[in-house]
Amino acid sequence: MCGIVGYIGLKDAYPIVIKGLKRLEYRGYDSAGIALFDGNNLEVTKTKGKVADLERVALEKNSKKGSIGIGHTRWATHGVPNDVNSHPHYSNSEDLVIIHNGIIENYEPLKKELVARGYEFKSDTDTEVLINLIEDVQINEKVSLEKAVQIALNQAIGAYAIAVFDKRQENELIVARLGSPLAIGVGENEFFIASDASPFIEYTSDAIYLEDGEMAKISLKEGVVVSKIKDGVAVDPYIQKLKINLEQIEKGGFDHFMLKEIYEQPHAITDTYRGRLLANEGVIKMAGIDDNIDKFVNAKRIIIVACGTSWHAGLVAEYIFEEFSRIPVEVEYASEFRYRNPIINKDDILIAISQSGETADTMAAIKLAKQRGAFVFGVCNVVGSSISRESHAGAYTHAGPEIGVASTKAFTTQITVLALMALRIAKQKGSIANSQYHYLLHEMEQIPSKVEKVLEQNDAIEKVAEAYKDSDNCLYLGRGFNFPVALEGALKLKEISYIHAEGYPAAEMKHGPIALIDEQMPVVVIATKKGHYEKVVSNIQEIKSRKGKVIGIVTEGDVTVKGLADHVIEVPETLEPFTPLLTTIPLQLLSYHIAVKLGKNVDQPRNLAKSVTVE
Ligand code: M6R
């Protein structure tokens, strides 16, 4: 939810931390702050607004000195976004500072005790409670900062990734994680900390990902010393070689990350099936499935849990799994699943889908399913993320870093991985005809070039965006494999343009939504050939007879819908289960262009954050 960055080394910390915060702004962007220590003074500069506002304030204060620094970009959970609630937070003595991503759930009783002992609080945050608790432990138990952090965290309930600095122990930073990500970059005579590796990838490719329940003392003298929060027992840190590069996390000439990521889809889909899909040999190789093939073949049921766009990918997967693997599938919002009393049997498999691999509700759903004996398979994009580690087995989507808050390439690569899984299992089970299986494998190889063809229509789609940018509402309709695409199209529009949009199965329109249709209402209808085409054409006629405006997403060469709709966008023909990989592209571009024309912040839409690590 928030982004944290830190530096300890011989260079100026300010530019490194600021640049890092800009890379993490996708995680939260309602306020930002930095604490710098120059050997004498520990100075905190913070403000409501974005990192660019922080830079302005730091310039006015001329506070940029120090080779130790920690910074924060916030997505508010406790207390409104304002200067005071921004991080870093001082302790009462102002000797300590903290940055925190997560929530301390029991902050109120802790605060009460601290207030009773004379502590004063400036902000409404749970974080200020934690730093004063650490200070209180230091004072009362006369222990080092590291020990005080450990003792305090054992009293805290909730989720956190924190970095703490004490100006009296000026050569070290203490970090800890539970439920929120934290990576440590290991350089030469310098160390970095961050919520993900993007802030330090240009300085080092060596990283340590702290596990849940671990903390570390970082100093130039001793390096990174990792231990367990619970009992202080030392842990051998594993240094991972990172494979991402700077180019992957920059805009590469595009105006926005979202547009770059939309255009990356042909490549991303290829990366997803590279080495897995061997069409000529009729083979799908997926280690996570191959190693557990009996479990999948004998599964009585698959439960998919996810949130947002990943949930939509799960719905597409439901259609694909049931069609080919003939395993019953239930798709659940992770947030609902975890709070009811779901029936989980021992032959059930839970598939958790998450781009970030950090979504708190999805993580909690996994833990619940594991407690009840289910086998958990993770489909994540971020390598080494919490969900990928918590799962028994999994498959990465290999989409590369997705920075835009609105998911695009994550969606199409999730569908690709899930389709590969379904076909691999279907082949093993014998639930698919050989000829159909081979046909599907060869067709999947054609998808990236077909996505390229859809992208060529960008200019035409921009014109459609111009025509509807001032709409207050928009409906999206689709059937079968494309019903989830309708939901995803509506989500894309509302999250970045703030236009109200709803997705429905096309046939449901007559059960209610049709009442909304008048000459002001644009209706995006996915009407590709095969997928109940004639029925969808009837739905279009129903809309037109009520004077609604129809934007049809049709198969190349379509004439019928062209004759009825106000606009059409063509996608190449493909096999029906793969149509979502094509039909979703124009909907992403339509939302993008509408949002740009309305002057919205496409990559960082209001109130949202890229990874939702709070409940
Ligand atoms: O990282 P995850 O895939 O678990 O994230 C789930 C949702 O928060 C995410 O898909 C969200 O809905 C996006 N903003 C959609 O564009």
XYZ file of C-alpha atoms and ligand atoms in Angstrom:
631
model
C 0.000 0.000 0.000
C 2.879 2.331 0.753
C 6.358 2.411 -0.695
C 9.451 2.484 1.486
C 13.041 3.186 0.463
C 16.276 3.530 2.410
C 19.989 4.014 1.833
C 23.051 3.587 4.003
C 26.451 4.048 2.394
C 29.022 6.617 1.376
C 27.024 8.549 -1.249
C 24.405 11.273 -0.790
C 21.233 9.476 0.232
C 18.796 12.174 -0.934
C 18.878 11.631 -4.737
C 18.861 7.848 -4.324
C 15.890 7.860 -1.970
C 13.918 10.401 -4.026
C 14.461 8.494 -7.270
C 13.494 5.283 -5.488
C 10.318 6.842 -4.125
C 9.334 7.921 -7.639
C 9.661 4.315 -8.783
C 7.478 3.185 -5.886
C 4.827 5.859 -6.268
C 2.567 3.258 -7.871
C 2.170 1.817 -4.357
C 0.687 4.983 -2.899
C 0.887 8.630 -3.674
C -1.097 10.764 -1.255
C 1.897 11.997 0.730
C 5.644 11.536 0.845
C 8.543 12.123 3.190
C 12.220 11.580 3.823
C 14.501 11.501 6.870
C 18.206 12.253 6.417
C 21.069 12.002 8.869
C 24.214 14.008 8.136
C 26.310 12.862 11.078
C 24.826 15.467 13.414
C 21.251 16.237 12.554
C 18.370 13.918 11.886
C 15.989 15.906 9.729
C 12.535 14.868 8.560
C 10.906 16.565 5.558
C 7.408 15.502 4.583
C 4.330 16.744 2.839
C 0.909 15.861 1.565
C 1.079 15.193 -2.168
C 3.460 13.433 -4.450
C 7.207 12.912 -4.425
C 7.533 15.945 -6.729
C 5.903 18.035 -3.962
C 8.356 16.580 -1.460
C 11.256 17.627 -3.701
C 9.902 21.175 -3.775
C 9.598 21.309 0.007
C 13.081 19.814 0.475
C 14.499 22.426 -1.898
C 12.830 25.267 0.032
C 14.191 23.881 3.334
C 17.550 23.093 1.751
C 17.454 19.737 3.511
C 19.240 17.281 1.306
C 22.302 16.283 3.300
C 23.308 12.898 4.656
C 24.515 9.489 3.593
C 21.793 7.706 5.541
C 18.212 8.262 4.483
C 14.799 6.635 4.621
C 11.804 7.706 2.549
C 8.129 6.884 2.237
C 5.325 7.332 -0.258
C 1.964 6.820 1.372
C -1.474 5.389 0.723
C -3.367 6.442 3.815
C -4.840 3.825 6.139
C -4.889 5.628 9.512
C -5.521 9.344 9.410
C -6.255 11.544 6.414
C -3.470 12.313 3.967
C -1.858 15.466 5.381
C 1.635 16.691 6.292
C 1.450 15.473 9.900
C 0.271 11.966 9.090
C 2.950 11.554 6.416
C 5.964 9.379 7.187
C 8.703 9.317 8.473
C 7.585 9.704 12.079
C 9.852 10.775 14.914
C 9.688 9.269 18.373
C 8.940 11.728 21.206
C 12.662 12.334 21.838
C 13.229 12.841 18.086
C 16.180 10.473 18.323
C 14.367 7.765 16.378
C 12.562 7.803 13.041
C 10.449 5.183 11.303
C 8.854 4.466 7.939
C 6.144 1.830 7.780
C 4.083 0.019 5.169
C 1.156 -1.891 6.684
C -1.193 -1.631 9.646
C -0.641 -2.096 13.363
C -4.066 -3.413 14.324
C -3.691 -3.098 18.114
C -2.366 0.458 17.966
C -5.192 1.852 20.096
C -4.491 -0.132 23.307
C -0.750 0.379 22.763
C -1.316 4.107 22.348
C -3.431 4.278 25.509
C -0.629 2.706 27.534
C 1.950 5.063 26.037
C -0.241 8.112 26.676
C -0.638 6.974 30.284
C 3.164 6.937 30.495
C 3.375 10.512 29.227
C 3.914 10.053 25.465
C 2.412 12.640 23.166
C 1.247 12.046 19.634
C 1.187 14.513 16.777
C -0.418 12.308 14.134
C -3.377 9.917 13.920
C -1.199 7.106 12.662
C -0.516 3.643 13.998
C 3.097 4.151 12.914
C 3.792 6.908 15.411
C 2.563 4.522 18.114
C 5.055 1.884 16.981
C 8.081 4.206 17.019
C 7.210 5.415 20.516
C 6.730 1.853 21.679
C 10.254 1.109 20.398
C 11.573 4.167 22.235
C 9.754 3.142 25.399
C 11.332 -0.334 25.259
C 14.779 1.215 24.691
C 14.387 3.461 27.732
C 12.881 0.907 30.083
C 14.915 -2.124 29.149
C 18.151 -0.310 28.247
C 18.673 -2.414 25.128
C 20.093 -1.753 21.665
C 17.848 -0.431 18.908
C 17.781 -3.870 17.280
C 16.593 -5.530 20.492
C 14.061 -2.775 21.170
C 12.561 -3.204 17.695
C 12.345 -6.957 18.235
C 10.628 -6.604 21.624
C 8.218 -3.944 20.357
C 7.264 -5.949 17.287
C 6.412 -8.901 19.473
C 3.784 -6.687 21.111
C 2.402 -5.435 17.795
C -0.373 -7.236 15.921
C -0.776 -6.548 12.231
C 1.273 -6.246 9.087
C 4.402 -4.263 8.483
C 7.536 -3.579 6.563
C 9.475 -1.025 8.589
C 12.811 0.753 8.645
C 13.972 2.402 11.866
C 16.942 4.680 12.461
C 18.369 5.963 15.752
C 20.691 8.961 15.495
C 22.664 7.676 18.513
C 23.411 4.431 16.660
C 24.219 6.287 13.507
C 25.853 3.463 11.561
C 22.921 1.137 11.268
C 19.407 0.730 9.966
C 16.972 -1.790 11.410
C 14.341 -3.279 9.118
C 11.629 -5.897 9.641
C 8.764 -7.466 7.753
C 5.543 -9.301 8.422
C 2.959 -9.389 5.683
C 4.396 -6.486 3.672
C 7.307 -6.886 1.274
C 10.849 -5.740 1.959
C 13.936 -6.207 -0.194
C 17.519 -5.319 0.731
C 19.925 -4.375 -2.063
C 23.499 -5.375 -1.325
C 26.084 -3.135 -2.992
C 29.773 -2.342 -2.414
C 30.007 -0.252 0.715
C 26.332 0.541 0.442
C 22.970 -1.032 1.153
C 19.487 -0.208 0.009
C 16.087 -1.174 1.306
C 12.839 -0.951 -0.609
C 9.349 -2.394 -1.003
C 10.526 -3.923 -4.284
C 13.828 -3.992 -6.111
C 13.073 -1.178 -8.585
C 14.673 1.620 -6.484
C 18.048 -0.106 -6.354
C 18.225 -2.142 -9.552
C 20.524 0.431 -11.178
C 23.061 0.107 -8.338
C 23.084 -3.614 -7.619
C 21.481 -6.830 -8.767
C 22.147 -8.624 -5.464
C 19.090 -8.692 -3.240
C 17.923 -10.284 -0.035
C 14.155 -10.673 0.305
C 13.271 -10.828 3.973
C 10.822 -13.586 4.817
C 7.753 -12.902 6.920
C 8.750 -12.697 10.564
C 12.361 -11.683 9.852
C 14.262 -8.550 10.714
C 17.739 -7.294 9.791
C 20.398 -4.981 11.130
C 22.143 -3.281 8.227
C 25.490 -1.543 8.719
C 28.588 -0.873 6.651
C 30.680 -2.635 9.271
C 28.761 -5.884 9.607
C 26.664 -5.971 6.427
C 23.207 -7.520 6.688
C 22.531 -9.527 9.837
C 19.174 -11.300 9.629
C 17.269 -12.773 12.569
C 13.805 -13.952 13.559
C 11.531 -11.327 15.101
C 10.023 -13.894 17.434
C 13.150 -15.044 19.254
C 16.116 -13.196 17.748
C 17.611 -16.424 16.375
C 20.062 -15.701 13.524
C 19.078 -16.602 9.948
C 21.477 -17.108 7.024
C 20.449 -14.542 4.413
C 20.058 -15.802 0.853
C 21.374 -13.334 -1.732
C 19.373 -13.552 -4.940
C 20.627 -12.360 -8.372
C 17.935 -10.172 -9.881
C 17.076 -10.511 -13.555
C 15.101 -7.293 -14.117
C 16.825 -4.319 -15.712
C 16.324 -0.586 -15.660
C 14.707 -0.421 -19.087
C 11.911 -2.716 -17.899
C 10.886 -0.300 -15.182
C 11.064 2.906 -17.234
C 8.538 4.317 -19.696
C 10.635 3.699 -22.821
C 9.238 6.596 -24.857
C 5.574 6.024 -23.992
C 3.602 8.788 -22.278
C 2.415 6.453 -19.544
C 3.360 3.109 -18.063
C -0.144 1.869 -18.821
C 0.279 2.477 -22.554
C 3.737 0.916 -22.520
C 2.354 -2.115 -20.748
C -0.575 -2.434 -23.175
C 1.936 -2.438 -26.038
C 4.160 -4.943 -24.269
C 1.455 -7.613 -24.393
C 2.583 -9.468 -27.529
C 6.012 -9.819 -26.000
C 4.699 -10.569 -22.518
C 2.406 -13.346 -23.771
C 5.338 -14.858 -25.695
C 7.459 -14.714 -22.537
C 4.669 -16.438 -20.649
C 4.569 -19.473 -22.902
C 8.264 -19.486 -23.820
C 9.817 -22.850 -22.897
C 6.408 -24.124 -21.803
C 4.493 -24.394 -25.045
C 6.122 -26.747 -27.552
C 3.396 -26.791 -30.172
C 5.241 -28.861 -32.768
C 5.904 -31.577 -30.244
C 2.398 -31.332 -28.817
C 3.832 -30.747 -25.350
C 3.178 -28.279 -22.538
C 5.897 -28.231 -19.892
C 5.102 -26.573 -16.582
C 7.178 -27.720 -13.651
C 4.586 -26.710 -11.054
C 1.905 -28.778 -12.809
C 4.139 -31.635 -13.979
C 5.343 -32.255 -10.425
C 1.792 -32.364 -9.114
C -0.048 -33.760 -12.095
C -1.807 -36.525 -10.135
C -3.303 -33.983 -7.764
C -4.733 -32.003 -10.678
C -5.973 -35.058 -12.579
C -7.735 -36.356 -9.463
C -8.983 -32.993 -8.250
C -12.690 -32.997 -7.468
C -12.861 -29.227 -7.615
C -10.715 -26.171 -8.256
C -11.354 -23.053 -6.206
C -9.866 -19.886 -7.655
C -9.328 -16.935 -5.327
C -8.234 -13.481 -6.444
C -9.185 -9.797 -6.397
C -9.901 -7.192 -9.075
C -8.469 -7.878 -12.499
C -6.929 -11.137 -11.299
C -10.429 -12.255 -10.303
C -11.578 -11.542 -13.855
C -8.718 -13.700 -15.165
C -9.980 -16.373 -12.769
C -13.447 -16.179 -14.352
C -11.972 -16.690 -17.823
C -10.033 -19.645 -16.391
C -13.269 -21.125 -15.027
C -14.642 -21.333 -18.568
C -11.380 -22.757 -19.939
C -10.840 -25.345 -17.183
C -14.419 -26.579 -17.315
C -14.380 -26.731 -21.107
C -11.152 -28.723 -21.427
C -10.082 -30.222 -18.095
C -13.650 -31.031 -17.044
C -12.948 -30.106 -13.422
C -15.649 -28.071 -11.630
C -14.339 -24.594 -10.864
C -15.538 -21.987 -8.384
C -14.176 -18.467 -8.588
C -14.246 -16.519 -5.355
C -13.383 -13.021 -4.280
C -10.527 -13.673 -1.854
C -12.004 -11.109 0.538
C -15.299 -13.030 0.761
C -13.775 -16.494 0.820
C -11.565 -15.748 3.816
C -14.369 -14.404 5.962
C -16.950 -17.117 5.463
C -16.704 -20.720 6.433
C -15.870 -22.307 3.081
C -16.165 -26.036 2.585
C -12.776 -27.277 1.480
C -12.265 -30.989 0.806
C -8.985 -32.791 0.668
C -9.157 -33.303 -3.106
C -9.772 -29.617 -3.752
C -7.110 -27.439 -5.277
C -6.962 -23.747 -4.585
C -5.472 -21.550 -7.284
C -4.535 -18.069 -6.079
C -4.043 -15.482 -8.819
C -2.196 -12.265 -8.057
C -0.040 -9.969 -10.150
C 1.791 -8.513 -7.179
C 1.738 -11.670 -5.094
C 1.188 -9.402 -2.101
C -2.593 -8.836 -1.977
C -3.565 -9.255 1.674
C -6.975 -10.844 1.095
C -5.605 -13.369 -1.386
C -2.800 -14.205 1.016
C -5.289 -14.729 3.853
C -7.450 -16.969 1.630
C -4.388 -19.119 0.907
C -3.586 -19.456 4.580
C -7.153 -20.501 5.352
C -7.170 -23.085 2.554
C -3.825 -24.477 3.700
C -5.076 -24.800 7.274
C -7.961 -26.858 5.925
C -5.710 -29.146 3.965
C -6.073 -27.864 0.396
C -3.224 -27.928 -2.082
C -2.437 -24.329 -3.056
C -1.137 -23.306 -6.471
C -0.041 -19.674 -6.972
C -0.196 -17.789 -10.257
C 1.837 -14.639 -9.633
C 3.817 -12.174 -11.673
C 6.260 -10.840 -9.107
C 8.993 -13.375 -8.583
C 9.682 -14.183 -4.944
C 6.487 -12.437 -3.802
C 4.733 -13.506 -0.607
C 1.934 -15.448 -2.337
C 4.364 -17.315 -4.563
C 6.310 -18.333 -1.490
C 3.267 -19.282 0.551
C 1.897 -21.576 -2.198
C 2.764 -25.289 -2.400
C 3.551 -24.907 -6.098
C 2.954 -22.341 -8.781
C 3.580 -20.813 -12.174
C 4.872 -17.309 -12.800
C 3.278 -15.231 -15.524
C 6.608 -13.643 -16.591
C 4.878 -10.432 -17.709
C 7.748 -8.271 -16.441
C 7.216 -5.394 -14.001
C 3.735 -3.866 -14.220
C 3.919 -0.303 -12.889
C 0.633 1.256 -14.081
C -1.961 0.839 -11.350
C -4.485 -0.416 -13.912
C -3.572 -3.997 -14.714
C -3.199 -4.772 -18.414
C -0.463 -7.217 -19.342
C -0.933 -8.980 -16.013
C -4.460 -9.943 -17.134
C -3.548 -11.372 -20.539
C -0.534 -13.256 -19.194
C -2.593 -14.688 -16.330
C -5.101 -16.014 -18.874
C -2.212 -17.444 -20.909
C -0.739 -19.332 -17.938
C -4.140 -20.580 -16.813
C -4.986 -21.767 -20.342
C -1.674 -23.638 -20.523
C -2.443 -25.255 -17.185
C -5.934 -26.285 -18.267
C -4.670 -27.803 -21.516
C -1.775 -29.619 -19.825
C -4.199 -31.205 -17.337
C -6.782 -31.949 -20.043
C -4.174 -33.801 -22.088
C -3.145 -35.890 -19.075
C -6.755 -36.645 -18.186
C -7.711 -37.426 -21.739
C -10.588 -34.977 -21.489
C -9.667 -33.256 -24.752
C -9.510 -34.714 -28.247
C -5.966 -34.979 -29.567
C -6.711 -33.017 -32.706
C -8.338 -30.205 -30.748
C -5.414 -30.115 -28.309
C -2.881 -29.722 -31.129
C -5.009 -27.142 -32.868
C -5.230 -25.083 -29.643
C -1.468 -25.274 -29.064
C -0.697 -24.006 -32.546
C -3.305 -21.290 -32.261
C -1.866 -20.080 -28.959
C 1.431 -19.440 -30.737
C -0.403 -17.072 -33.102
C -1.875 -14.938 -30.325
C 1.020 -12.450 -29.960
C 0.944 -11.524 -33.674
C -2.850 -11.186 -33.487
C -2.518 -8.877 -30.473
C -0.098 -6.792 -32.608
C -2.854 -6.443 -35.205
C -5.321 -5.199 -32.595
C -2.763 -2.647 -31.396
C -2.523 -1.286 -34.949
C -6.044 0.063 -34.467
C -4.955 2.417 -31.716
C -5.778 5.549 -33.759
C -9.282 4.331 -34.586
C -9.871 3.486 -30.924
C -8.687 6.953 -29.912
C -11.403 8.436 -32.183
C -14.043 6.326 -30.430
C -12.664 7.600 -27.109
C -13.091 11.184 -28.315
C -16.758 10.511 -29.109
C -17.579 9.074 -25.654
C -15.173 10.793 -23.270
C -17.922 12.977 -21.800
C -20.290 10.118 -20.999
C -21.395 9.713 -17.396
C -22.054 5.991 -17.670
C -21.105 3.082 -19.844
C -22.256 -0.529 -20.130
C -20.080 -3.442 -21.213
C -21.676 -6.664 -22.442
C -20.167 -10.022 -23.339
C -21.095 -13.692 -23.241
C -19.289 -16.929 -22.434
C -15.514 -16.511 -22.433
C -16.037 -12.806 -23.036
C -18.345 -12.108 -20.115
C -15.322 -11.619 -17.796
C -13.810 -9.345 -20.457
C -16.905 -7.134 -20.166
C -16.303 -6.918 -16.403
C -12.635 -6.133 -16.972
C -13.434 -3.454 -19.599
C -15.794 -1.747 -17.143
C -13.229 -1.912 -14.326
C -10.549 -0.378 -16.559
C -12.816 2.516 -17.513
C -13.970 3.332 -14.002
C -10.602 3.052 -12.307
C -8.724 5.459 -14.555
C -11.380 7.790 -15.992
C -13.811 7.758 -13.002
C -16.718 7.217 -15.426
C -19.300 4.893 -13.962
C -19.254 1.612 -15.866
C -20.785 -1.827 -15.378
C -20.152 -5.142 -17.065
C -22.877 -7.743 -17.600
C -23.419 -11.019 -19.380
C -25.163 -9.780 -22.531
C -28.307 -11.824 -21.893
C -28.718 -10.308 -18.429
C -29.329 -6.903 -19.965
C -33.034 -7.538 -20.361
C -33.301 -8.393 -16.650
C -32.586 -4.868 -15.508
C -29.785 -2.846 -17.110
C -31.843 -2.291 -20.265
C -33.795 0.302 -18.261
C -30.678 2.502 -18.345
C -30.466 2.621 -22.108
C -31.224 5.895 -23.863
C -29.480 7.961 -26.518
C -26.811 9.039 -23.985
C -25.720 5.522 -23.067
C -22.699 3.985 -24.782
C -22.745 0.183 -24.692
C -19.580 -1.716 -25.545
C -20.605 -5.121 -26.863
C -18.152 -7.948 -27.439
C -19.659 -9.692 -30.434
C -16.986 -11.946 -31.871
C -17.988 -14.767 -34.213
C -18.785 -18.127 -32.606
C -19.362 -16.956 -29.044
C -23.188 -17.001 -29.156
C -22.868 -14.520 -31.980
C -26.500 -14.514 -33.107
C -27.737 -14.021 -29.562
C -25.395 -11.098 -29.053
C -26.553 -9.591 -32.344
C -30.114 -9.729 -30.966
C -28.913 -7.911 -27.843
C -27.403 -5.209 -30.063
C -30.725 -4.834 -31.862
C -32.449 -4.417 -28.496
C -30.023 -1.633 -27.589
C -30.385 0.118 -30.943
C -34.163 0.042 -30.775
C -33.843 2.018 -27.509
C -31.451 4.474 -29.165
C -28.365 3.375 -27.214
C -24.938 3.872 -28.804
C -23.162 0.634 -29.635
C -19.408 0.106 -29.843
C -18.970 -3.416 -31.176
C -15.833 -5.501 -30.719
C -16.132 -7.828 -33.689
C -14.242 -10.445 -35.663
C -12.409 -9.172 -38.748
C -14.713 -9.076 -41.770
C -17.932 -8.921 -39.734
C -20.803 -7.338 -41.625
C -23.859 -7.866 -39.479
C -22.743 -5.930 -36.408
C -21.091 -3.329 -38.634
C -24.528 -2.646 -40.084
C -26.058 -2.092 -36.656
C -23.378 -0.562 -34.422
C -22.259 3.073 -34.231
C -18.597 2.011 -34.182
C -16.808 -1.281 -34.585
C -13.331 -2.368 -33.653
C -12.133 -5.515 -35.353
C -10.018 -8.252 -33.813
C -8.503 -11.141 -35.779
C -10.282 -14.461 -35.705
C -9.059 -16.998 -33.154
C -10.399 -20.024 -31.309
C -13.163 -19.028 -28.936
C -11.324 -19.736 -25.631
C -8.529 -17.401 -26.699
C -10.765 -14.504 -27.775
C -10.384 -12.739 -24.369
C -6.684 -12.296 -25.172
C -7.701 -10.163 -28.179
C -11.000 -8.549 -27.184
C -9.551 -7.127 -23.990
C -6.947 -5.036 -25.878
C -9.353 -2.493 -27.463
C -11.086 -2.080 -24.088
C -7.761 -1.266 -22.424
C -6.948 1.271 -25.142
C -10.431 2.801 -25.031
C -10.169 3.404 -21.276
C -6.639 4.709 -21.632
C -7.541 7.289 -24.298
C -10.692 8.429 -22.494
C -8.716 8.954 -19.271
C -5.944 10.856 -21.081
C -8.489 13.068 -22.857
C -10.129 13.832 -19.518
C -6.745 14.818 -18.108
C -6.730 12.064 -15.482
C -3.614 10.633 -13.913
C -3.631 7.361 -15.814
C -0.796 5.605 -14.002
C -1.778 6.732 -10.531
C -5.559 7.034 -10.390
C -7.059 8.603 -7.282
C -7.645 6.492 -4.174
C -5.968 3.409 -5.658
C -2.675 1.666 -5.107
C -0.970 -1.008 -7.118
C -0.817 -3.646 -4.481
C -3.395 -3.810 -1.742
C -1.510 -5.166 1.239
C -4.180 -4.153 3.735
C -7.548 -5.834 4.270
O -1.750 -7.845 -7.391
P -3.113 -8.453 -7.524
O -3.307 -9.078 -8.862
O -3.432 -9.415 -6.427
O -4.096 -7.235 -7.407
C -5.486 -7.432 -7.416
C -6.216 -6.136 -7.633
O -5.928 -5.233 -6.607
C -5.871 -5.501 -8.970
O -6.116 -6.364 -10.028
C -6.684 -4.202 -9.172
O -8.032 -4.506 -9.313
C -6.164 -3.425 -10.387
N -6.111 -2.034 -10.077
C -7.011 -3.564 -11.578
O -6.551 -2.840 -12.665
